PDB file of N, CA and C in Angstrom:
ATOM      1  N   MET A   1     197.380  72.636  98.374  1.00 63.00           N
ATOM      2  CA  MET A   1     197.440  73.301  97.077  1.00 63.00           C
ATOM      3  C   MET A   1     196.353  74.385  97.036  1.00 63.00           C
ATOM      4  N   PRO A   2     196.675  75.590  96.620  1.00 86.00           N
ATOM      5  CA  PRO A   2     195.698  76.677  96.644  1.00 86.00           C
ATOM      6  C   PRO A   2     194.613  76.544  95.573  1.00 86.00           C
ATOM      7  N   TYR A   3     194.715  75.553  94.706  1.00 88.00           N
ATOM      8  CA  TYR A   3     193.743  75.409  93.625  1.00 88.00           C
ATOM      9  C   TYR A   3     192.519  74.600  94.036  1.00 88.00           C
ATOM     10  N   LYS A   4     192.673  73.762  95.056  1.00 86.00           N
ATOM     11  CA  LYS A   4     191.570  72.923  95.519  1.00 86.00           C
ATOM     12  C   LYS A   4     190.936  73.540  96.754  1.00 86.00           C
ATOM     13  N   ASP A   5     189.627  73.668  96.726  1.00 83.00           N
ATOM     14  CA  ASP A   5     188.905  74.142  97.898  1.00 83.00           C
ATOM     15  C   ASP A   5     188.797  72.972  98.875  1.00 83.00           C
ATOM     16  N   PRO A   6     189.210  73.132 100.126  1.00 84.00           N
ATOM     17  CA  PRO A   6     189.136  72.014 101.067  1.00 84.00           C
ATOM     18  C   PRO A   6     187.709  71.540 101.328  1.00 84.00           C
ATOM     19  N   LYS A   7     186.722  72.375 101.020  1.00 81.00           N
ATOM     20  CA  LYS A   7     185.323  71.985 101.202  1.00 81.00           C
ATOM     21  C   LYS A   7     184.758  71.280  99.978  1.00 81.00           C
ATOM     22  N   GLY A   8     185.520  71.239  98.880  1.00 80.00           N
ATOM     23  CA  GLY A   8     185.083  70.571  97.663  1.00 80.00           C
ATOM     24  C   GLY A   8     185.153  71.502  96.469  1.00 80.00           C
ATOM     25  N   GLY A   9     185.531  70.966  95.327  1.00 81.00           N
ATOM     26  CA  GLY A   9     185.627  71.749  94.101  1.00 81.00           C
ATOM     27  C   GLY A   9     186.934  72.517  94.002  1.00 81.00           C
ATOM     28  N   LEU A  10     186.987  73.429  93.045  1.00 82.00           N
ATOM     29  CA  LEU A  10     188.166  74.257  92.824  1.00 82.00           C
ATOM     30  C   LEU A  10     187.937  75.670  93.330  1.00 82.00           C
ATOM     31  N   THR A  11     189.008  76.326  93.704  1.00 86.00           N
ATOM     32  CA  THR A  11     188.930  77.742  94.067  1.00 86.00           C
ATOM     33  C   THR A  11     188.932  78.562  92.778  1.00 86.00           C
ATOM     34  N   ALA A  12     188.690  79.855  92.897  1.00 88.00           N
ATOM     35  CA  ALA A  12     188.756  80.743  91.732  1.00 88.00           C
ATOM     36  C   ALA A  12     190.159  80.707  91.143  1.00 88.00           C
ATOM     37  N   ALA A  13     191.181  80.624  91.999  1.00 92.00           N
ATOM     38  CA  ALA A  13     192.558  80.529  91.516  1.00 92.00           C
ATOM     39  C   ALA A  13     192.772  79.232  90.746  1.00 92.00           C
ATOM     40  N   GLY A  14     192.150  78.157  91.189  1.00 88.00           N
ATOM     41  CA  GLY A  14     192.258  76.880  90.495  1.00 88.00           C
ATOM     42  C   GLY A  14     191.613  76.921  89.120  1.00 88.00           C
ATOM     43  N   ARG A  15     190.445  77.541  89.029  1.00 90.00           N
ATOM     44  CA  ARG A  15     189.777  77.669  87.722  1.00 90.00           C
ATOM     45  C   ARG A  15     190.613  78.545  86.795  1.00 90.00           C
ATOM     46  N   ALA A  16     191.213  79.618  87.324  1.00 92.00           N
ATOM     47  CA  ALA A  16     192.060  80.496  86.512  1.00 92.00           C
ATOM     48  C   ALA A  16     193.315  79.757  86.054  1.00 92.00           C
ATOM     49  N   HIS A  17     193.881  78.926  86.919  1.00 91.00           N
ATOM     50  CA  HIS A  17     195.071  78.146  86.568  1.00 91.00           C
ATOM     51  C   HIS A  17     194.779  77.223  85.383  1.00 91.00           C
ATOM     52  N   PHE A  18     193.657  76.505  85.433  1.00 84.00           N
ATOM     53  CA  PHE A  18     193.322  75.592  84.349  1.00 84.00           C
ATOM     54  C   PHE A  18     192.987  76.348  83.067  1.00 84.00           C
ATOM     55  N   LYS A  19     192.468  77.550  83.190  1.00 90.00           N
ATOM     56  CA  LYS A  19     192.214  78.359  81.990  1.00 90.00           C
ATOM     57  C   LYS A  19     193.545  78.741  81.334  1.00 90.00           C
ATOM     58  N   ARG A  20     194.525  79.143  82.161  1.00 92.00           N
ATOM     59  CA  ARG A  20     195.842  79.520  81.632  1.00 92.00           C
ATOM     60  C   ARG A  20     196.585  78.328  81.050  1.00 92.00           C
ATOM     61  N   THR A  21     196.600  77.226  81.769  1.00 93.00           N
ATOM     62  CA  THR A  21     197.440  76.094  81.367  1.00 93.00           C
ATOM     63  C   THR A  21     196.793  75.181  80.340  1.00 93.00           C
ATOM     64  N   GLU A  22     195.473  75.044  80.372  1.00 90.00           N
ATOM     65  CA  GLU A  22     194.821  74.089  79.488  1.00 90.00           C
ATOM     66  C   GLU A  22     193.731  74.710  78.624  1.00 90.00           C
ATOM     67  N   GLY A  23     193.445  75.981  78.813  1.00 91.00           N
ATOM     68  CA  GLY A  23     192.404  76.638  78.035  1.00 91.00           C
ATOM     69  C   GLY A  23     190.990  76.275  78.465  1.00 91.00           C
ATOM     70  N   ALA A  24     190.851  75.630  79.616  1.00 87.00           N
ATOM     71  CA  ALA A  24     189.536  75.206  80.108  1.00 87.00           C
ATOM     72  C   ALA A  24     188.747  76.411  80.609  1.00 87.00           C
ATOM     73  N   ASN A  25     187.475  76.449  80.321  1.00 86.00           N
ATOM     74  CA  ASN A  25     186.603  77.526  80.795  1.00 86.00           C
ATOM     75  C   ASN A  25     185.698  76.967  81.891  1.00 86.00           C
ATOM     76  N   LEU A  26     186.292  76.703  83.052  1.00 84.00           N
ATOM     77  CA  LEU A  26     185.556  76.102  84.161  1.00 84.00           C
ATOM     78  C   LEU A  26     184.753  77.157  84.904  1.00 84.00           C
ATOM     79  N   LYS A  27     183.581  76.745  85.353  1.00 88.00           N
ATOM     80  CA  LYS A  27     182.709  77.633  86.119  1.00 88.00           C
ATOM     81  C   LYS A  27     182.501  77.024  87.509  1.00 88.00           C
ATOM     82  N   PRO A  28     182.175  77.843  88.488  1.00 85.00           N
ATOM     83  CA  PRO A  28     181.909  77.285  89.816  1.00 85.00           C
ATOM     84  C   PRO A  28     180.627  76.463  89.807  1.00 85.00           C
ATOM     85  N   GLY A  29     180.489  75.594  90.801  1.00 87.00           N
ATOM     86  CA  GLY A  29     179.304  74.753  90.903  1.00 87.00           C
ATOM     87  C   GLY A  29     178.046  75.571  91.133  1.00 87.00           C
ATOM     88  N   VAL A  30     176.917  74.999  90.744  1.00 89.00           N
ATOM     89  CA  VAL A  30     175.604  75.620  90.919  1.00 89.00           C
ATOM     90  C   VAL A  30     175.129  75.279  92.321  1.00 89.00           C
ATOM     91  N   LYS A  31     175.143  76.253  93.215  1.00 88.00           N
ATOM     92  CA  LYS A  31     174.786  76.000  94.619  1.00 88.00           C
ATOM     93  C   LYS A  31     173.272  75.882  94.824  1.00 88.00           C
ATOM     94  N   SER A  32     172.497  76.652  94.069  1.00 89.00           N
ATOM     95  CA  SER A  32     171.051  76.646  94.248  1.00 89.00           C
ATOM     96  C   SER A  32     170.378  76.299  92.928  1.00 89.00           C
ATOM     97  N   TYR A  33     169.952  75.057  92.803  1.00 89.00           N
ATOM     98  CA  TYR A  33     169.321  74.605  91.568  1.00 89.00           C
ATOM     99  C   TYR A  33     168.023  75.361  91.293  1.00 89.00           C
ATOM    100  N   SER A  34     167.243  75.602  92.324  1.00 86.00           N
ATOM    101  CA  SER A  34     165.925  76.214  92.124  1.00 86.00           C
ATOM    102  C   SER A  34     166.005  77.627  91.562  1.00 86.00           C
ATOM    103  N   SER A  35     167.050  78.372  91.885  1.00 89.00           N
ATOM    104  CA  SER A  35     167.153  79.739  91.377  1.00 89.00           C
ATOM    105  C   SER A  35     168.139  79.845  90.208  1.00 89.00           C
ATOM    106  N   ALA A  36     168.566  78.710  89.674  1.00 90.00           N
ATOM    107  CA  ALA A  36     169.551  78.702  88.594  1.00 90.00           C
ATOM    108  C   ALA A  36     168.887  78.965  87.241  1.00 90.00           C
ATOM    109  N   SER A  37     169.688  79.453  86.301  1.00 91.00           N
ATOM    110  CA  SER A  37     169.211  79.637  84.928  1.00 91.00           C
ATOM    111  C   SER A  37     169.055  78.261  84.277  1.00 91.00           C
ATOM    112  N   PRO A  38     168.333  78.170  83.164  1.00 90.00           N
ATOM    113  CA  PRO A  38     168.198  76.876  82.488  1.00 90.00           C
ATOM    114  C   PRO A  38     169.551  76.263  82.109  1.00 90.00           C
ATOM    115  N   ALA A  39     170.492  77.080  81.673  1.00 91.00           N
ATOM    116  CA  ALA A  39     171.816  76.561  81.325  1.00 91.00           C
ATOM    117  C   ALA A  39     172.527  76.020  82.561  1.00 91.00           C
ATOM    118  N   ASP A  40     172.412  76.706  83.697  1.00 92.00           N
ATOM    119  CA  ASP A  40     173.036  76.229  84.926  1.00 92.00           C
ATOM    120  C   ASP A  40     172.347  74.965  85.437  1.00 92.00           C
ATOM    121  N   LYS A  41     171.048  74.842  85.231  1.00 93.00           N
ATOM    122  CA  LYS A  41     170.355  73.605  85.613  1.00 93.00           C
ATOM    123  C   LYS A  41     170.890  72.432  84.800  1.00 93.00           C
ATOM    124  N   LYS A  42     171.142  72.647  83.526  1.00 93.00           N
ATOM    125  CA  LYS A  42     171.708  71.586  82.693  1.00 93.00           C
ATOM    126  C   LYS A  42     173.121  71.240  83.159  1.00 93.00           C
ATOM    127  N   ARG A  43     173.901  72.244  83.581  1.00 92.00           N
ATOM    128  CA  ARG A  43     175.238  71.987  84.109  1.00 92.00           C
ATOM    129  C   ARG A  43     175.165  71.135  85.374  1.00 92.00           C
ATOM    130  N   TRP A  44     174.190  71.431  86.249  1.00 94.00           N
ATOM    131  CA  TRP A  44     174.035  70.661  87.477  1.00 94.00           C
ATOM    132  C   TRP A  44     173.720  69.205  87.139  1.00 94.00           C
ATOM    133  N   ILE A  45     172.802  69.001  86.222  1.00 94.00           N
ATOM    134  CA  ILE A  45     172.426  67.639  85.827  1.00 94.00           C
ATOM    135  C   ILE A  45     173.624  66.920  85.227  1.00 94.00           C
ATOM    136  N   SER A  46     174.377  67.608  84.390  1.00 93.00           N
ATOM    137  CA  SER A  46     175.557  67.012  83.767  1.00 93.00           C
ATOM    138  C   SER A  46     176.597  66.639  84.825  1.00 93.00           C
ATOM    139  N   TRP A  47     176.826  67.527  85.779  1.00 94.00           N
ATOM    140  CA  TRP A  47     177.777  67.237  86.853  1.00 94.00           C
ATOM    141  C   TRP A  47     177.357  65.989  87.623  1.00 94.00           C
ATOM    142  N   ALA A  48     176.094  65.933  88.052  1.00 95.00           N
ATOM    143  CA  ALA A  48     175.627  64.806  88.856  1.00 95.00           C
ATOM    144  C   ALA A  48     175.724  63.497  88.071  1.00 95.00           C
ATOM    145  N   SER A  49     175.452  63.556  86.783  1.00 95.00           N
ATOM    146  CA  SER A  49     175.528  62.359  85.948  1.00 95.00           C
ATOM    147  C   SER A  49     176.971  61.889  85.789  1.00 95.00           C
ATOM    148  N   ARG A  50     177.882  62.831  85.578  1.00 92.00           N
ATOM    149  CA  ARG A  50     179.296  62.474  85.407  1.00 92.00           C
ATOM    150  C   ARG A  50     179.882  61.899  86.693  1.00 92.00           C
ATOM    151  N   PHE A  51     179.576  62.508  87.814  1.00 93.00           N
ATOM    152  CA  PHE A  51     180.220  62.104  89.057  1.00 93.00           C
ATOM    153  C   PHE A  51     179.558  60.915  89.726  1.00 93.00           C
ATOM    154  N   TYR A  52     178.249  60.823  89.689  1.00 95.00           N
ATOM    155  CA  TYR A  52     177.565  59.799  90.460  1.00 95.00           C
ATOM    156  C   TYR A  52     176.727  58.846  89.626  1.00 95.00           C
ATOM    157  N   GLY A  53     176.740  58.980  88.306  1.00 94.00           N
ATOM    158  CA  GLY A  53     175.976  58.090  87.443  1.00 94.00           C
ATOM    159  C   GLY A  53     176.827  57.047  86.750  1.00 94.00           C
ATOM    160  N   GLN A  54     178.131  57.056  86.992  1.00 91.00           N
ATOM    161  CA  GLN A  54     179.010  56.085  86.352  1.00 91.00           C
ATOM    162  C   GLN A  54     178.825  54.699  86.967  1.00 91.00           C
ATOM    163  N   GLY A  55     179.213  53.688  86.215  1.00 91.00           N
ATOM    164  CA  GLY A  55     179.013  52.307  86.666  1.00 91.00           C
ATOM    165  C   GLY A  55     179.728  51.974  87.957  1.00 91.00           C
ATOM    166  N   ASN A  56     181.013  52.230  88.026  1.00 94.00           N
ATOM    167  CA  ASN A  56     181.802  51.944  89.224  1.00 94.00           C
ATOM    168  C   ASN A  56     182.207  53.260  89.867  1.00 94.00           C
ATOM    169  N   LEU A  57     181.587  53.567  90.978  1.00 95.00           N
ATOM    170  CA  LEU A  57     181.898  54.808  91.675  1.00 95.00           C
ATOM    171  C   LEU A  57     183.201  54.678  92.453  1.00 95.00           C
ATOM    172  N   PRO A  58     183.961  55.777  92.529  1.00 94.00           N
ATOM    173  CA  PRO A  58     185.135  55.753  93.408  1.00 94.00           C
ATOM    174  C   PRO A  58     184.662  55.734  94.866  1.00 94.00           C
ATOM    175  N   PRO A  59     185.536  55.407  95.791  1.00 96.00           N
ATOM    176  CA  PRO A  59     185.132  55.404  97.200  1.00 96.00           C
ATOM    177  C   PRO A  59     184.692  56.805  97.642  1.00 96.00           C
ATOM    178  N   MET A  60     183.746  56.852  98.548  1.00 96.00           N
ATOM    179  CA  MET A  60     183.258  58.125  99.071  1.00 96.00           C
ATOM    180  C   MET A  60     183.969  58.499 100.374  1.00 96.00           C
ATOM    181  N   LYS A  61     184.664  57.530 100.976  1.00 96.00           N
ATOM    182  CA  LYS A  61     185.402  57.800 102.220  1.00 96.00           C
ATOM    183  C   LYS A  61     186.803  57.229 102.121  1.00 96.00           C
ATOM    184  N   LYS A  62     187.745  57.944 102.721  1.00 96.00           N
ATOM    185  CA  LYS A  62     189.119  57.458 102.849  1.00 96.00           C
ATOM    186  C   LYS A  62     189.159  56.422 103.971  1.00 96.00           C
ATOM    187  N   PRO A  63     190.233  55.633 104.058  1.00 96.00           N
ATOM    188  CA  PRO A  63     190.333  54.651 105.151  1.00 96.00           C
ATOM    189  C   PRO A  63     190.201  55.276 106.542  1.00 96.00           C
ATOM    190  N   ASN A  64     190.594  56.553 106.697  1.00 97.00           N
ATOM    191  CA  ASN A  64     190.484  57.192 108.010  1.00 97.00           C
ATOM    192  C   ASN A  64     189.088  57.769 108.265  1.00 97.00           C
ATOM    193  N   GLY A  65     188.163  57.580 107.322  1.00 95.00           N
ATOM    194  CA  GLY A  65     186.784  58.023 107.511  1.00 95.00           C
ATOM    195  C   GLY A  65     186.456  59.386 106.929  1.00 95.00           C
ATOM    196  N   GLU A  66     187.468  60.129 106.474  1.00 95.00           N
ATOM    197  CA  GLU A  66     187.214  61.442 105.870  1.00 95.00           C
ATOM    198  C   GLU A  66     186.658  61.263 104.457  1.00 95.00           C
ATOM    199  N   PRO A  67     185.851  62.217 103.982  1.00 96.00           N
ATOM    200  CA  PRO A  67     185.327  62.102 102.616  1.00 96.00           C
ATOM    201  C   PRO A  67     186.428  62.305 101.579  1.00 96.00           C
ATOM    202  N   THR A  68     186.316  61.600 100.458  1.00 95.00           N
ATOM    203  CA  THR A  68     187.265  61.748  99.358  1.00 95.00           C
ATOM    204  C   THR A  68     186.895  62.994  98.537  1.00 95.00           C
ATOM    205  N   ARG A  69     187.779  63.385  97.616  1.00 91.00           N
ATOM    206  CA  ARG A  69     187.487  64.521  96.736  1.00 91.00           C
ATOM    207  C   ARG A  69     186.246  64.228  95.890  1.00 91.00           C
ATOM    208  N   ALA A  70     186.041  62.963  95.509  1.00 93.00           N
ATOM    209  CA  ALA A  70     184.866  62.593  94.721  1.00 93.00           C
ATOM    210  C   ALA A  70     183.580  62.856  95.504  1.00 93.00           C
ATOM    211  N   ALA A  71     183.629  62.673  96.804  1.00 95.00           N
ATOM    212  CA  ALA A  71     182.456  62.952  97.633  1.00 95.00           C
ATOM    213  C   ALA A  71     182.323  64.449  97.901  1.00 95.00           C
ATOM    214  N   LEU A  72     183.451  65.117  98.144  1.00 94.00           N
ATOM    215  CA  LEU A  72     183.414  66.546  98.481  1.00 94.00           C
ATOM    216  C   LEU A  72     182.901  67.420  97.334  1.00 94.00           C
ATOM    217  N   THR A  73     182.990  66.935  96.113  1.00 92.00           N
ATOM    218  CA  THR A  73     182.507  67.744  94.994  1.00 92.00           C
ATOM    219  C   THR A  73     181.026  68.086  95.158  1.00 92.00           C
ATOM    220  N   ALA A  74     180.287  67.231  95.843  1.00 94.00           N
ATOM    221  CA  ALA A  74     178.864  67.493  96.052  1.00 94.00           C
ATOM    222  C   ALA A  74     178.649  68.807  96.805  1.00 94.00           C
ATOM    223  N   ALA A  75     179.515  69.108  97.758  1.00 92.00           N
ATOM    224  CA  ALA A  75     179.382  70.349  98.529  1.00 92.00           C
ATOM    225  C   ALA A  75     179.555  71.567  97.626  1.00 92.00           C
ATOM    226  N   ALA A  76     180.426  71.450  96.626  1.00 90.00           N
ATOM    227  CA  ALA A  76     180.648  72.563  95.703  1.00 90.00           C
ATOM    228  C   ALA A  76     179.431  72.795  94.807  1.00 90.00           C
ATOM    229  N   TRP A  77     178.553  71.799  94.739  1.00 94.00           N
ATOM    230  CA  TRP A  77     177.360  71.902  93.895  1.00 94.00           C
ATOM    231  C   TRP A  77     176.085  71.977  94.734  1.00 94.00           C
ATOM    232  N   GLY A  78     176.202  72.302  96.006  1.00 93.00           N
ATOM    233  CA  GLY A  78     175.028  72.544  96.835  1.00 93.00           C
ATOM    234  C   GLY A  78     174.344  71.307  97.360  1.00 93.00           C
ATOM    235  N   GLU A  79     175.013  70.182  97.352  1.00 94.00           N
ATOM    236  CA  GLU A  79     174.432  68.931  97.848  1.00 94.00           C
ATOM    237  C   GLU A  79     175.162  68.497  99.112  1.00 94.00           C
ATOM    238  N   ALA A  80     174.519  67.629  99.870  1.00 95.00           N
ATOM    239  CA  ALA A  80     175.172  67.049 101.040  1.00 95.00           C
ATOM    240  C   ALA A  80     176.262  66.099 100.563  1.00 95.00           C
ATOM    241  N   VAL A  81     177.366  66.050 101.274  1.00 96.00           N
ATOM    242  CA  VAL A  81     178.471  65.168 100.910  1.00 96.00           C
ATOM    243  C   VAL A  81     178.022  63.723 101.140  1.00 96.00           C
ATOM    244  N   PRO A  82     178.016  62.889 100.081  1.00 96.00           N
ATOM    245  CA  PRO A  82     177.566  61.504 100.263  1.00 96.00           C
ATOM    246  C   PRO A  82     178.555  60.690 101.081  1.00 96.00           C
ATOM    247  N   ALA A  83     178.026  59.917 102.009  1.00 95.00           N
ATOM    248  CA  ALA A  83     178.880  59.097 102.869  1.00 95.00           C
ATOM    249  C   ALA A  83     179.145  57.725 102.269  1.00 95.00           C
ATOM    250  N   ASP A  84     178.290  57.304 101.337  1.00 96.00           N
ATOM    251  CA  ASP A  84     178.454  55.986 100.736  1.00 96.00           C
ATOM    252  C   ASP A  84     177.871  55.993  99.323  1.00 96.00           C
ATOM    253  N   GLU A  85     177.980  54.849  98.659  1.00 96.00           N
ATOM    254  CA  GLU A  85     177.504  54.752  97.277  1.00 96.00           C
ATOM    255  C   GLU A  85     176.001  55.009  97.179  1.00 96.00           C
ATOM    256  N   ARG A  86     175.236  54.532  98.161  1.00 97.00           N
ATOM    257  CA  ARG A  86     173.784  54.728  98.142  1.00 97.00           C
ATOM    258  C   ARG A  86     173.433  56.216  98.102  1.00 97.00           C
ATOM    259  N   ALA A  87     174.113  57.012  98.899  1.00 97.00           N
ATOM    260  CA  ALA A  87     173.848  58.458  98.934  1.00 97.00           C
ATOM    261  C   ALA A  87     174.277  59.120  97.625  1.00 97.00           C
ATOM    262  N   ALA A  88     175.371  58.649  97.033  1.00 97.00           N
ATOM    263  CA  ALA A  88     175.819  59.195  95.754  1.00 97.00           C
ATOM    264  C   ALA A  88     174.817  58.859  94.658  1.00 97.00           C
ATOM    265  N   ARG A  89     174.293  57.634  94.677  1.00 97.00           N
ATOM    266  CA  ARG A  89     173.291  57.235  93.681  1.00 97.00           C
ATOM    267  C   ARG A  89     172.002  58.039  93.846  1.00 97.00           C
ATOM    268  N   ALA A  90     171.702  58.463  95.066  1.00 97.00           N
ATOM    269  CA  ALA A  90     170.505  59.289  95.295  1.00 97.00           C
ATOM    270  C   ALA A  90     170.660  60.646  94.597  1.00 97.00           C
ATOM    271  N   ILE A  91     171.868  61.189  94.574  1.00 97.00           N
ATOM    272  CA  ILE A  91     172.112  62.448  93.860  1.00 97.00           C
ATOM    273  C   ILE A  91     171.897  62.226  92.368  1.00 97.00           C
ATOM    274  N   TYR A  92     172.365  61.087  91.854  1.00 97.00           N
ATOM    275  CA  TYR A  92     172.168  60.762  90.441  1.00 97.00           C
ATOM    276  C   TYR A  92     170.676  60.591  90.131  1.00 97.00           C
ATOM    277  N   ALA A  93     169.928  59.955  91.031  1.00 97.00           N
ATOM    278  CA  ALA A  93     168.487  59.788  90.827  1.00 97.00           C
ATOM    279  C   ALA A  93     167.795  61.148  90.780  1.00 97.00           C
ATOM    280  N   LYS A  94     168.255  62.074  91.604  1.00 96.00           N
ATOM    281  CA  LYS A  94     167.706  63.429  91.584  1.00 96.00           C
ATOM    282  C   LYS A  94     167.984  64.091  90.235  1.00 96.00           C
ATOM    283  N   ALA A  95     169.176  63.848  89.686  1.00 95.00           N
ATOM    284  CA  ALA A  95     169.524  64.411  88.379  1.00 95.00           C
ATOM    285  C   ALA A  95     168.626  63.844  87.288  1.00 95.00           C
ATOM    286  N   LYS A  96     168.350  62.547  87.354  1.00 94.00           N
ATOM    287  CA  LYS A  96     167.466  61.934  86.361  1.00 94.00           C
ATOM    288  C   LYS A  96     166.069  62.555  86.422  1.00 94.00           C
ATOM    289  N   ALA A  97     165.571  62.756  87.628  1.00 94.00           N
ATOM    290  CA  ALA A  97     164.237  63.349  87.790  1.00 94.00           C
ATOM    291  C   ALA A  97     164.217  64.786  87.277  1.00 94.00           C
ATOM    292  N   ARG A  98     165.260  65.532  87.572  1.00 93.00           N
ATOM    293  CA  ARG A  98     165.321  66.921  87.111  1.00 93.00           C
ATOM    294  C   ARG A  98     165.447  66.993  85.592  1.00 93.00           C
ATOM    295  N   LYS A  99     166.152  66.048  85.006  1.00 92.00           N
ATOM    296  CA  LYS A  99     166.282  66.038  83.553  1.00 92.00           C
ATOM    297  C   LYS A  99     164.926  65.771  82.906  1.00 92.00           C
ATOM    298  N   ARG A 100     164.147  64.874  83.501  1.00 91.00           N
ATOM    299  CA  ARG A 100     162.790  64.617  82.985  1.00 91.00           C
ATOM    300  C   ARG A 100     161.926  65.873  83.104  1.00 91.00           C
ATOM    301  N   GLN A 101     162.069  66.620  84.197  1.00 89.00           N
ATOM    302  CA  GLN A 101     161.302  67.850  84.382  1.00 89.00           C
ATOM    303  C   GLN A 101     161.627  68.875  83.303  1.00 89.00           C
ATOM    304  N   LEU A 102     162.884  68.898  82.855  1.00 84.00           N
ATOM    305  CA  LEU A 102     163.282  69.832  81.801  1.00 84.00           C
ATOM    306  C   LEU A 102     162.824  69.354  80.426  1.00 84.00           C
ATOM    307  N   GLY A 103     162.293  68.129  80.355  1.00 79.00           N
ATOM    308  CA  GLY A 103     161.797  67.613  79.083  1.00 79.00           C
ATOM    309  C   GLY A 103     162.879  67.009  78.216  1.00 79.00           C
ATOM    310  N   ALA A 104     164.023  66.704  78.796  1.00 62.00           N
ATOM    311  CA  ALA A 104     165.121  66.101  78.033  1.00 62.00           C
ATOM    312  C   ALA A 104     164.992  64.585  78.097  1.00 62.00           C
ATOM    313  N   PRO A 105     165.605  63.871  77.157  1.00 62.00           N
ATOM    314  CA  PRO A 105     165.548  62.408  77.194  1.00 62.00           C
ATOM    315  C   PRO A 105     166.192  61.871  78.473  1.00 62.00           C
ATOM    316  N   ASP A 106     165.788  60.680  78.858  1.00 59.00           N
ATOM    317  CA  ASP A 106     166.300  60.065  80.077  1.00 59.00           C
ATOM    318  C   ASP A 106     167.808  59.888  80.004  1.00 59.00           C
ATOM    319  N   LEU A 107     168.477  60.048  81.149  1.00 58.00           N
ATOM    320  CA  LEU A 107     169.918  59.848  81.211  1.00 58.00           C
ATOM    321  C   LEU A 107     170.258  58.395  80.924  1.00 58.00           C
ATOM    322  N   ARG A 108     171.399  58.180  80.318  1.00 58.00           N
ATOM    323  CA  ARG A 108     171.911  56.849  80.020  1.00 58.00           C
ATOM    324  C   ARG A 108     171.083  56.076  79.022  1.00 58.00           C
ATOM    325  N   SER A 109     170.140  56.694  78.368  1.00 54.00           N
ATOM    326  CA  SER A 109     169.357  55.947  77.378  1.00 54.00           C
ATOM    327  C   SER A 109     170.189  55.837  76.108  1.00 54.00           C
ATOM    328  N   LYS A 110     170.218  54.659  75.561  1.00 55.00           N
ATOM    329  CA  LYS A 110     170.991  54.397  74.340  1.00 55.00           C
ATOM    330  C   LYS A 110     170.015  54.153  73.203  1.00 55.00           C
ATOM    331  N   SER A 111     170.245  54.822  72.098  1.00 53.00           N
ATOM    332  CA  SER A 111     169.414  54.550  70.931  1.00 53.00           C
ATOM    333  C   SER A 111     170.166  53.577  70.048  1.00 53.00           C
ATOM    334  N   GLY A 112     169.474  52.565  69.592  1.00 44.00           N
ATOM    335  CA  GLY A 112     170.092  51.484  68.857  1.00 44.00           C
ATOM    336  C   GLY A 112     170.454  51.841  67.506  1.00 44.00           C
TER     337      GLY A 112
END
């Protein structure tokens, strides 16, 4: 499908397709966190939290050993493709640390 980048994430055509069909305003992944704007840094943190901070992670490898789309998304955001849950959780831990650096409340904190 021309909408999915085989290296991870969506192609420009894929983002345009979702804008036409669903009205979504998707942006490409933030490849370089250090040179990103504050808004893009927040997007990176949000992405890492959504994909790798959930309770039950999807598999990171297919039965044939290839990475799944859930793992490949990391490449679209400038991270190494995680081979297992431990590596995916490390990306989430990095997001938590970066969120603290921005002065935002801790991820997953619930106020009673």
